[in-house]
PDB file of C-alpha atoms in Angstrom:
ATOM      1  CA  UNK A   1      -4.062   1.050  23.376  1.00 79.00           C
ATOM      2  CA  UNK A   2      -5.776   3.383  20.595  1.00 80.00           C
ATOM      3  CA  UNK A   3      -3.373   6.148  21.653  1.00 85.00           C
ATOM      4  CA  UNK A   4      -0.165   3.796  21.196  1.00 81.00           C
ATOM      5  CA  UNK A   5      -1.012   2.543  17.689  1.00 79.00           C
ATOM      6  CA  UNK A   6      -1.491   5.747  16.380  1.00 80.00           C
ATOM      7  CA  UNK A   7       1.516   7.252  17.800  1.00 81.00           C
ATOM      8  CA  UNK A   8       3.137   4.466  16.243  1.00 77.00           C
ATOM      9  CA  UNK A   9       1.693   5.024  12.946  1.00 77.00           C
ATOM     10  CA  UNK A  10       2.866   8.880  13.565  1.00 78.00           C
ATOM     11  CA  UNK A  11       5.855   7.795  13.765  1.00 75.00           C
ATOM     12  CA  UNK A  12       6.218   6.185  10.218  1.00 77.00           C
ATOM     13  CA  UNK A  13       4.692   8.084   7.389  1.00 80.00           C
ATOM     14  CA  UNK A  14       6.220   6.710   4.800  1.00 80.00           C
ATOM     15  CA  UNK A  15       2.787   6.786   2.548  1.00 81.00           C
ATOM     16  CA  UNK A  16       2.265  10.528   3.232  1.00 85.00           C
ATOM     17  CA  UNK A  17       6.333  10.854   2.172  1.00 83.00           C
ATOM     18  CA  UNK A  18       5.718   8.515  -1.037  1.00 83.00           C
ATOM     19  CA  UNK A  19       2.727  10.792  -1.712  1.00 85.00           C
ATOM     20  CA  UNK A  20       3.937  14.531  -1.184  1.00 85.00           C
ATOM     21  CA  UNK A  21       7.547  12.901  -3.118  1.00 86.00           C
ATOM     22  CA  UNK A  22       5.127  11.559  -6.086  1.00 86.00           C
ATOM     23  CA  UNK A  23       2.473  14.111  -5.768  1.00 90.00           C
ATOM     24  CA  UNK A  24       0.043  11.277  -4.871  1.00 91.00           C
ATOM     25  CA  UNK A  25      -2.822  10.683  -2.440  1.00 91.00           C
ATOM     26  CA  UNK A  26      -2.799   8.041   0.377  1.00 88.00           C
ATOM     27  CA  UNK A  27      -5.334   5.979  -2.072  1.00 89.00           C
ATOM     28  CA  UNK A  28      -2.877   6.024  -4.880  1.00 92.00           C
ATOM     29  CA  UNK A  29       0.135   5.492  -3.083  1.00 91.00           C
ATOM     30  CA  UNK A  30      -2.386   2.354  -1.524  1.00 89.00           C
ATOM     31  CA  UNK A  31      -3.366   1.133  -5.225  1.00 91.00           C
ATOM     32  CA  UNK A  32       0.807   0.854  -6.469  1.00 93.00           C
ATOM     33  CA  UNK A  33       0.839  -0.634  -3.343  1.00 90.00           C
ATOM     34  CA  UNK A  34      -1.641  -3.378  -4.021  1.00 88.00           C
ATOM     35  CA  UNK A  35      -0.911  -3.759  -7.489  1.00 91.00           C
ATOM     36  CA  UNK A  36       2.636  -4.316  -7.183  1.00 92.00           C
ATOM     37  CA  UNK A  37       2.012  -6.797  -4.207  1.00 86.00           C
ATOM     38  CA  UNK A  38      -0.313  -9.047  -6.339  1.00 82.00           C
ATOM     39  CA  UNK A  39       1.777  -8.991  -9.014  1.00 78.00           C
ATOM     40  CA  UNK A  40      -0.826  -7.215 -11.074  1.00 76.00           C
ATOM     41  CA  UNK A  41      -4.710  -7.116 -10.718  1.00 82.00           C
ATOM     42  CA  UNK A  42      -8.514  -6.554 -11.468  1.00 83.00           C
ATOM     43  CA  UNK A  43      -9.979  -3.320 -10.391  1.00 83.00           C
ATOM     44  CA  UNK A  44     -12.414  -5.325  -8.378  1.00 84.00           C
ATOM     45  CA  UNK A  45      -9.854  -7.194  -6.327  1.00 85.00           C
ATOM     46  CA  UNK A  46      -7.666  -3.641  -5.958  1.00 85.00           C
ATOM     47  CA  UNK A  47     -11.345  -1.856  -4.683  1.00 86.00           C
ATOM     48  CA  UNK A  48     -12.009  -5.004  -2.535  1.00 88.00           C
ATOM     49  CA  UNK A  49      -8.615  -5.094  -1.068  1.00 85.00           C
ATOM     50  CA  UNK A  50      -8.611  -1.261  -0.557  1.00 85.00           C
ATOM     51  CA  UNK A  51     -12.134  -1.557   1.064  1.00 88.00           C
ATOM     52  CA  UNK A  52     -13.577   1.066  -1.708  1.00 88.00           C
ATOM     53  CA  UNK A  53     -16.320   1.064  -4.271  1.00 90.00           C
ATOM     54  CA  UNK A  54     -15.609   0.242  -8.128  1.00 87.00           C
ATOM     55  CA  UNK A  55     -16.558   3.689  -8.846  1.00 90.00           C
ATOM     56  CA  UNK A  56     -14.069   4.967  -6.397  1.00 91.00           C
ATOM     57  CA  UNK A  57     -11.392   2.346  -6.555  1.00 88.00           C
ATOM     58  CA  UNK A  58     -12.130   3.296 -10.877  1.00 88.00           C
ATOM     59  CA  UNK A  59     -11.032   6.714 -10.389  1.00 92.00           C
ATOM     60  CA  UNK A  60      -8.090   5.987  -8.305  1.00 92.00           C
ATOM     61  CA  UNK A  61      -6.926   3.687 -11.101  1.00 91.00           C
ATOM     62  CA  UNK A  62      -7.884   6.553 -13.973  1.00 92.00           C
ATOM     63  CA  UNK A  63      -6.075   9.055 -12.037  1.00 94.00           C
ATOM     64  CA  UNK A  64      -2.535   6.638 -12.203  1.00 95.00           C
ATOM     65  CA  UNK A  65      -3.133   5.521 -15.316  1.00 94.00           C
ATOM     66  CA  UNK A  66      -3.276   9.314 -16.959  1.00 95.00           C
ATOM     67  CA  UNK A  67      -0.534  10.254 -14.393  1.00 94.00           C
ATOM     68  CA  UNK A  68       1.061   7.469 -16.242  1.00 95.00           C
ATOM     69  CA  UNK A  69       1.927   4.718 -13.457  1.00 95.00           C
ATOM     70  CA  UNK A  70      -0.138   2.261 -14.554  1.00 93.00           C
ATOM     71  CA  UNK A  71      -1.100   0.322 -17.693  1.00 91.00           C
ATOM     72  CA  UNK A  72      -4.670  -0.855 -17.899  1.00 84.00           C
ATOM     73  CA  UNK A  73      -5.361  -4.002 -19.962  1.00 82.00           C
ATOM     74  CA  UNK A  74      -8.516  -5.144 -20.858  1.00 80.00           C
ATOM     75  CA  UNK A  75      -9.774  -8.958 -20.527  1.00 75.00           C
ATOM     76  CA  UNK A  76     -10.745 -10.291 -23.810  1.00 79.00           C
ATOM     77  CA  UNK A  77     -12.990 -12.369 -22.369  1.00 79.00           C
ATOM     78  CA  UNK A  78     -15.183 -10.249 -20.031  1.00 75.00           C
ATOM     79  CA  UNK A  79     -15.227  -6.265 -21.696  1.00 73.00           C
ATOM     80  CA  UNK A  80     -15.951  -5.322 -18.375  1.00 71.00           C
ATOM     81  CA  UNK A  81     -12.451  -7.086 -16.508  1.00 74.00           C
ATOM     82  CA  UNK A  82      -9.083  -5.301 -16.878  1.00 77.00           C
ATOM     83  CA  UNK A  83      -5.758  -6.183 -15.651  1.00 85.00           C
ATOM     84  CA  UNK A  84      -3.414  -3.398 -14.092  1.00 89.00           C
ATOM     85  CA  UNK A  85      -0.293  -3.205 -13.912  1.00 90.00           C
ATOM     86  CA  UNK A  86       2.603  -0.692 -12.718  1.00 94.00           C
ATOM     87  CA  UNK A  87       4.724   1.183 -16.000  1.00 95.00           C
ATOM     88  CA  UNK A  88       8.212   1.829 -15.495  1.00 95.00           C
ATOM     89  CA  UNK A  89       7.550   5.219 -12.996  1.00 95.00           C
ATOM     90  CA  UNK A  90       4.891   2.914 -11.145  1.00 94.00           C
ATOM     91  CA  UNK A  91       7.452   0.926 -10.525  1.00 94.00           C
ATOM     92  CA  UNK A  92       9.574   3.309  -9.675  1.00 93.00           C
ATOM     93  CA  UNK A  93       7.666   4.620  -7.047  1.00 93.00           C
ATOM     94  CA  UNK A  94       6.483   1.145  -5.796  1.00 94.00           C
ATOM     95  CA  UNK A  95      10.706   0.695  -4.881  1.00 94.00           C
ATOM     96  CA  UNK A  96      10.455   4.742  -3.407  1.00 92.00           C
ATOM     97  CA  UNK A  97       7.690   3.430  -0.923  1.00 90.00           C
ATOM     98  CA  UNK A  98       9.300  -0.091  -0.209  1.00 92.00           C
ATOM     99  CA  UNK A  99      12.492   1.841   0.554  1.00 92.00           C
ATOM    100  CA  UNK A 100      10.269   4.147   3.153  1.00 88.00           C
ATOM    101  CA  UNK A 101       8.493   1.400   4.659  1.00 89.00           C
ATOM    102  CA  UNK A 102      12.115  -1.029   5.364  1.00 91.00           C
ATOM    103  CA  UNK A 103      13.139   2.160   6.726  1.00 88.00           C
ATOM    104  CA  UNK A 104      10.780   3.098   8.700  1.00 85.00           C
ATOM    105  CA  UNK A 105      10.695  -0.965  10.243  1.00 87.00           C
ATOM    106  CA  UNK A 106      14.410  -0.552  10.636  1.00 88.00           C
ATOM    107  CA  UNK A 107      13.367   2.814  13.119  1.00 84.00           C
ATOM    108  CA  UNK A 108      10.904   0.644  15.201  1.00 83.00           C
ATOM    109  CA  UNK A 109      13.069  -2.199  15.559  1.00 86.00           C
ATOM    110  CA  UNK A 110      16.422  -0.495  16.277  1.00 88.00           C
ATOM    111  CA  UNK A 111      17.536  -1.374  19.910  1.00 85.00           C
ATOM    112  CA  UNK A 112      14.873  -4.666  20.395  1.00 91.00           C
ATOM    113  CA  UNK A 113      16.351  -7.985  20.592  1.00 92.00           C
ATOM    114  CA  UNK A 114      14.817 -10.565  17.849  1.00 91.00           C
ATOM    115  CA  UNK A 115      13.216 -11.840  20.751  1.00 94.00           C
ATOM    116  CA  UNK A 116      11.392  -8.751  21.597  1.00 93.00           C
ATOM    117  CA  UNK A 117      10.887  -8.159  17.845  1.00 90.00           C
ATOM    118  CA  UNK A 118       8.931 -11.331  17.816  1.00 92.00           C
ATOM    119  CA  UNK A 119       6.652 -10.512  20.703  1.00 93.00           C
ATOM    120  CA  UNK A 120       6.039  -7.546  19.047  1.00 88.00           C
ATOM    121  CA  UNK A 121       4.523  -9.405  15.988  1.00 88.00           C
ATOM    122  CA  UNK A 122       2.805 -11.803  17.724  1.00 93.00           C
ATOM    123  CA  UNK A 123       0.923  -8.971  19.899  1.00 90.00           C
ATOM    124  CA  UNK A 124       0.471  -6.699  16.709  1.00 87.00           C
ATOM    125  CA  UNK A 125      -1.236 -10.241  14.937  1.00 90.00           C
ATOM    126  CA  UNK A 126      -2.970 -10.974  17.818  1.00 90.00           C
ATOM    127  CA  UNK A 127      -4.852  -7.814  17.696  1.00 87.00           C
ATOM    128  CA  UNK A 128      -5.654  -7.735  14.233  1.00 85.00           C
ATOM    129  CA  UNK A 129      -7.107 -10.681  14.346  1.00 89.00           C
ATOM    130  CA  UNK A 130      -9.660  -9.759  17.435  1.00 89.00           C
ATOM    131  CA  UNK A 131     -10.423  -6.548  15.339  1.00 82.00           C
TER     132      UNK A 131
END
């Protein structure tokens, strides 16, 4: 089953593209990713939802934000809270990777009925859940 998922996943590389397009890693690509998903966030709940440190998720973010991606807005309540968000060319390269990513589901599903698209999804959930 291991073999299949990753052959899947070598089949659609639309981070790596994003990345060598946006001269990015896989953990920035992830981080525009996350912020543009939530609409904006912490740095705790982008390191929490990319299963890093602060420290590590904090350089990720530093890295953007001098690349000039993302904006970094501090709480004025709590010194130590910020709020991110993606600048115009964050945003730009969040649409880049959503472009890759319908394109690459449009590859996977070509040729399955809705039907068998369906099964699909409720196999692919069913495993992540039991992981």
């Amino acid at each position: 089953m291991i073999d299949t998922i990753l052959e899947l996943k070598n089949k659609c590389t639309f981070v790596e593209e994003i990345g060598r397009i946006h001269n990015l890693t896989p953990g920035e690509v992830s981080c525009i990713w996350m912020i543009a998903s939530h609409g904006g966030a912490s740095l705790k709940e982008i390191a929490e939802a990319m299963s890093l440190s602060i420290s590590r998720g904090s350089r990720v973010v530093n890295s953007l934000r001098e690349r000039g991606l993302l904006t970094v807005v501090p709480n004025r309540n709590d010194r130590r809270a910020v709020k991110l968000s993606l600048t115009g060319a964050g945003q730009q390269c969040f649409t880049d990777l959503q472009n890759e990513k319908d394109a690459c589901d449009r590859r996977l599903s070509e040729g399955l009925t809705p039907e068998e698209q369906n099964k699909i999804r409720e196999g692919l959930s069913l495993l992540l859940r039991v992981m």
